[in-house]
Amino acid sequence: GIQVEQSPPDLILQEGANSTLRCNFSDSVNNLQWFHQNPWGQLINLFYIPSGTKQNGRLSATTVATERYSLLYISSSQTTDSGVYFCAVDNFNKFYFGSGTKLNVKP
Amino acid sequence: GAVVSQHPSRVICKSGTSVKIECRSLDFQATTMFWYRQFPKQSLMLMATSNEGSKATYEQGVEKDKFLINHASLTLSTLTVTSAHPEDSSFYICSGEGATEAFFGQGTRLTVV
């Protein structure tokens, strides 16, 4: 299957700081999504972004499919941004998840 | 976005009993749904692909006789953990694919005592 690597594995930020999370994948994909897993385990869809750039409020994402990576930008971070961020790629209708980035935003 | 509802959200059962988890797509039809398992502090691992009207496809290493999957309609898939043991304790999540992206249920935290 496809290998999905996320970095960094852990990130501690002061409230208000910006951050960039990275997702590398090993093969061509049909779909790439970013998720935020809240403390209760719910996966919240952030972006569906197989290519290009999208923005939603303080969050934005860019996927460069030809170079097999995606970036998630979080600006002006808030304590409610804390949690685990997953990148997942879809190839032949199977989702492969990265190991996640655990973000802790301190007040 | 589309809504996938998973029930129950939390269940505790005795070792040796069976537990059924339901996954419903509320506002779209899903010919294919997926079941994942997540151990503490780990990522999600695909267990099986649930196909409406046909047998599920299991990932390597997943026991099909232990994790029974039924996809009886375009909006409902069920996962039954049979003869559960403490090592089956985990967080189970289902997903369905909308027109373009996948949507996930709330997850079920299973504890086998």
Coordinates of C-alpha atoms in Angstrom, one line a residue:
Chain A
G1 CA 0.0 0.0 0.0
I2 CA 0.8 3.7 -0.1
Q3 CA 3.2 5.0 2.6
V4 CA 2.1 8.3 4.2
E5 CA 4.5 10.2 6.4
Q6 CA 3.6 13.2 8.5
S7 CA 5.8 15.6 10.2
P8 CA 6.4 16.8 12.8
P9 CA 5.0 14.1 15.0
D10 CA 4.5 16.5 17.9
L11 CA 4.2 20.3 17.9
I12 CA 3.8 22.7 20.8
L13 CA 2.8 26.3 20.0
Q14 CA 2.0 29.4 21.9
E15 CA -1.4 30.8 21.2
G16 CA -1.2 33.1 18.2
A17 CA 1.6 31.4 16.5
N18 CA 1.6 30.0 13.0
S19 CA 2.5 26.4 12.0
T20 CA 3.0 24.2 9.0
L21 CA 2.3 20.5 9.0
R22 CA 3.6 18.3 6.2
C23 CA 2.4 15.1 4.6
N24 CA 4.5 13.1 2.1
F25 CA 3.0 10.1 0.2
S26 CA 4.7 7.5 -1.8
D27 CA 2.5 7.1 -4.9
S28 CA 0.0 8.8 -7.0
V29 CA -3.4 9.3 -5.3
N30 CA -6.9 10.0 -6.3
N31 CA -7.8 11.9 -3.2
L32 CA -6.1 13.6 -0.2
Q33 CA -7.9 14.8 2.9
W34 CA -6.8 16.5 6.1
F35 CA -8.6 15.8 9.3
H36 CA -8.6 17.0 12.8
Q37 CA -9.3 14.4 15.5
N38 CA -10.9 16.0 18.5
P39 CA -10.3 14.7 22.1
W40 CA -13.4 12.5 21.7
G41 CA -12.1 10.8 18.6
Q42 CA -14.3 12.4 16.1
L43 CA -12.6 13.0 12.8
I44 CA -13.4 16.4 11.5
N45 CA -13.0 17.0 7.7
L46 CA -10.7 20.0 7.1
F47 CA -9.9 19.8 3.5
Y48 CA -10.5 17.6 0.5
I49 CA -7.4 18.6 -1.6
P50 CA -6.0 16.2 -4.1
S51 CA -4.2 19.1 -5.7
G52 CA -4.0 22.9 -5.6
T53 CA -4.6 25.3 -2.7
K54 CA -7.6 25.9 -0.5
Q55 CA -8.3 28.2 2.4
N56 CA -10.9 28.1 5.1
G57 CA -10.5 30.8 7.7
R58 CA -7.3 30.5 9.6
L59 CA -6.5 27.2 7.9
S60 CA -5.2 26.6 4.4
A61 CA -3.8 23.6 2.6
T62 CA -1.7 23.0 -0.5
T63 CA -1.1 19.8 -2.3
V64 CA 1.6 19.4 -5.0
A65 CA 0.6 16.1 -6.5
T66 CA 3.5 15.8 -8.9
E67 CA 5.9 16.0 -5.9
R68 CA 3.7 13.9 -3.6
Y69 CA 3.3 16.2 -0.7
S70 CA 0.7 18.3 1.0
L71 CA 1.0 21.1 3.6
L72 CA -1.5 22.3 6.1
Y73 CA -1.1 25.8 7.4
I74 CA -2.5 27.0 10.7
S75 CA -2.3 30.7 11.3
S76 CA -3.0 32.6 14.6
S77 CA -3.4 29.3 16.4
Q78 CA -5.9 28.9 19.2
T79 CA -6.2 26.5 22.1
T80 CA -9.1 24.9 20.4
D81 CA -6.8 23.9 17.5
S82 CA -5.2 21.3 19.8
G83 CA -5.6 17.7 18.9
V84 CA -4.2 15.3 16.3
Y85 CA -4.1 16.2 12.6
F86 CA -4.2 13.4 10.1
C87 CA -3.5 13.3 6.4
A88 CA -5.1 10.5 4.5
V89 CA -4.7 9.5 0.9
D90 CA -7.1 7.5 -1.3
N91 CA -5.8 5.1 -3.9
F92 CA -8.3 2.7 -5.5
N93 CA -10.9 3.5 -2.9
K94 CA -8.6 2.6 0.1
F95 CA -7.7 5.3 2.6
Y96 CA -4.2 5.2 4.0
F97 CA -3.6 7.4 7.0
G98 CA -0.4 9.1 8.2
S99 CA 0.7 8.7 11.7
G100 CA -0.6 12.2 12.6
T101 CA 0.8 15.4 14.1
K102 CA -0.2 16.0 17.7
L103 CA -0.6 19.7 18.2
N104 CA -0.7 21.3 21.6
V105 CA -1.5 25.0 21.7
K106 CA -0.8 26.7 25.0
P107 CA -2.6 29.8 26.2
Chain B
G1 CA -20.9 18.0 4.3
A2 CA -22.4 14.6 4.4
V3 CA -23.2 12.9 7.7
V4 CA -22.3 9.5 8.9
S5 CA -23.8 8.3 12.1
Q6 CA -22.2 5.6 14.2
H7 CA -23.8 3.9 17.2
P8 CA -23.0 3.2 20.0
S9 CA -20.3 5.7 20.8
R10 CA -19.1 3.7 23.7
V11 CA -19.6 0.1 24.8
I12 CA -18.3 -2.1 27.5
C13 CA -18.8 -5.8 27.2
K14 CA -17.7 -9.0 28.9
S15 CA -15.0 -11.2 27.4
G16 CA -16.6 -13.9 25.1
T17 CA -19.7 -11.8 24.2
S18 CA -20.4 -10.2 20.8
V19 CA -20.9 -6.5 20.1
K20 CA -22.6 -4.9 17.1
I21 CA -21.6 -1.5 15.8
E22 CA -23.9 0.3 13.3
C23 CA -22.8 2.9 10.7
R24 CA -25.4 4.9 8.8
S25 CA -25.0 7.4 6.0
L26 CA -27.8 9.9 6.8
D27 CA -28.0 12.0 3.7
F28 CA -26.3 10.1 1.0
Q29 CA -26.2 6.5 -0.3
A30 CA -23.0 4.6 0.1
T31 CA -22.4 1.5 -2.0
T32 CA -19.1 1.2 -0.2
M33 CA -18.3 1.9 3.4
F34 CA -15.0 1.3 5.3
W35 CA -14.2 0.2 8.8
Y36 CA -11.1 1.3 10.7
R37 CA -9.5 0.5 14.0
Q38 CA -7.4 2.9 16.1
F39 CA -5.3 1.9 19.1
P40 CA -4.3 4.5 21.6
K41 CA -1.9 7.1 20.3
Q42 CA -1.8 5.4 17.0
S43 CA -3.1 6.1 13.5
L44 CA -6.2 4.6 11.9
M45 CA -5.8 1.3 10.2
L46 CA -8.2 0.1 7.5
M47 CA -9.8 -3.2 8.6
A48 CA -12.2 -3.9 5.8
T49 CA -14.2 -2.6 2.9
S50 CA -17.9 -3.1 3.2
N51 CA -19.8 -3.6 -0.1
E52 CA -23.5 -3.2 -0.3
G53 CA -25.1 -6.6 -1.3
S54 CA -21.9 -8.5 -1.3
K55 CA -19.2 -9.8 0.9
A56 CA -16.8 -7.5 2.6
T57 CA -13.2 -7.3 1.6
Y58 CA -10.8 -7.7 4.6
E59 CA -7.3 -6.3 4.9
Q60 CA -4.4 -8.7 5.5
G61 CA -4.2 -9.8 9.1
V62 CA -7.9 -9.0 9.9
E63 CA -9.9 -12.1 10.9
K64 CA -13.1 -12.2 8.9
D65 CA -14.7 -14.7 11.3
K66 CA -14.1 -12.4 14.2
F67 CA -15.1 -9.1 12.6
L68 CA -18.3 -9.8 10.8
I69 CA -19.4 -7.1 8.4
N70 CA -22.9 -6.7 6.9
H71 CA -23.9 -4.1 4.4
A72 CA -27.6 -4.8 3.9
S73 CA -28.6 -1.5 2.4
L74 CA -27.1 1.6 0.8
T75 CA -27.3 3.5 4.1
L76 CA -26.3 0.9 6.7
S77 CA -23.2 -1.2 7.4
T78 CA -22.7 -3.1 10.6
L79 CA -19.6 -4.5 12.3
T80 CA -20.0 -7.3 14.8
V81 CA -17.0 -8.2 17.0
T82 CA -17.6 -11.8 17.9
S83 CA -16.3 -13.6 21.0
A84 CA -14.6 -10.4 22.0
H85 CA -11.4 -10.5 24.0
P86 CA -9.6 -7.7 25.9
E87 CA -7.1 -7.3 23.0
D88 CA -10.1 -6.3 20.8
S89 CA -10.5 -3.2 22.9
S90 CA -10.0 -0.3 20.6
F91 CA -11.6 2.7 18.8
Y92 CA -13.6 1.6 15.7
I93 CA -14.5 4.2 13.1
C94 CA -16.5 3.8 9.9
S95 CA -16.6 6.0 6.9
G96 CA -18.6 6.4 3.7
E97 CA -17.6 8.1 0.5
G98 CA -19.7 11.0 -0.7
A99 CA -19.4 12.4 -4.3
T100 CA -15.8 13.3 -3.8
E101 CA -14.6 13.0 -0.2
A102 CA -15.0 10.6 2.7
F103 CA -16.9 11.3 5.8
F104 CA -16.4 9.6 9.1
G105 CA -18.7 8.4 11.9
Q106 CA -18.2 9.6 15.5
G107 CA -16.4 6.3 16.4
T108 CA -17.1 3.6 18.9
R109 CA -14.9 3.0 21.9
L110 CA -15.0 -0.7 22.7
T111 CA -13.8 -1.9 26.0
V112 CA -13.7 -5.7 26.7
V113 CA -13.4 -6.7 30.3

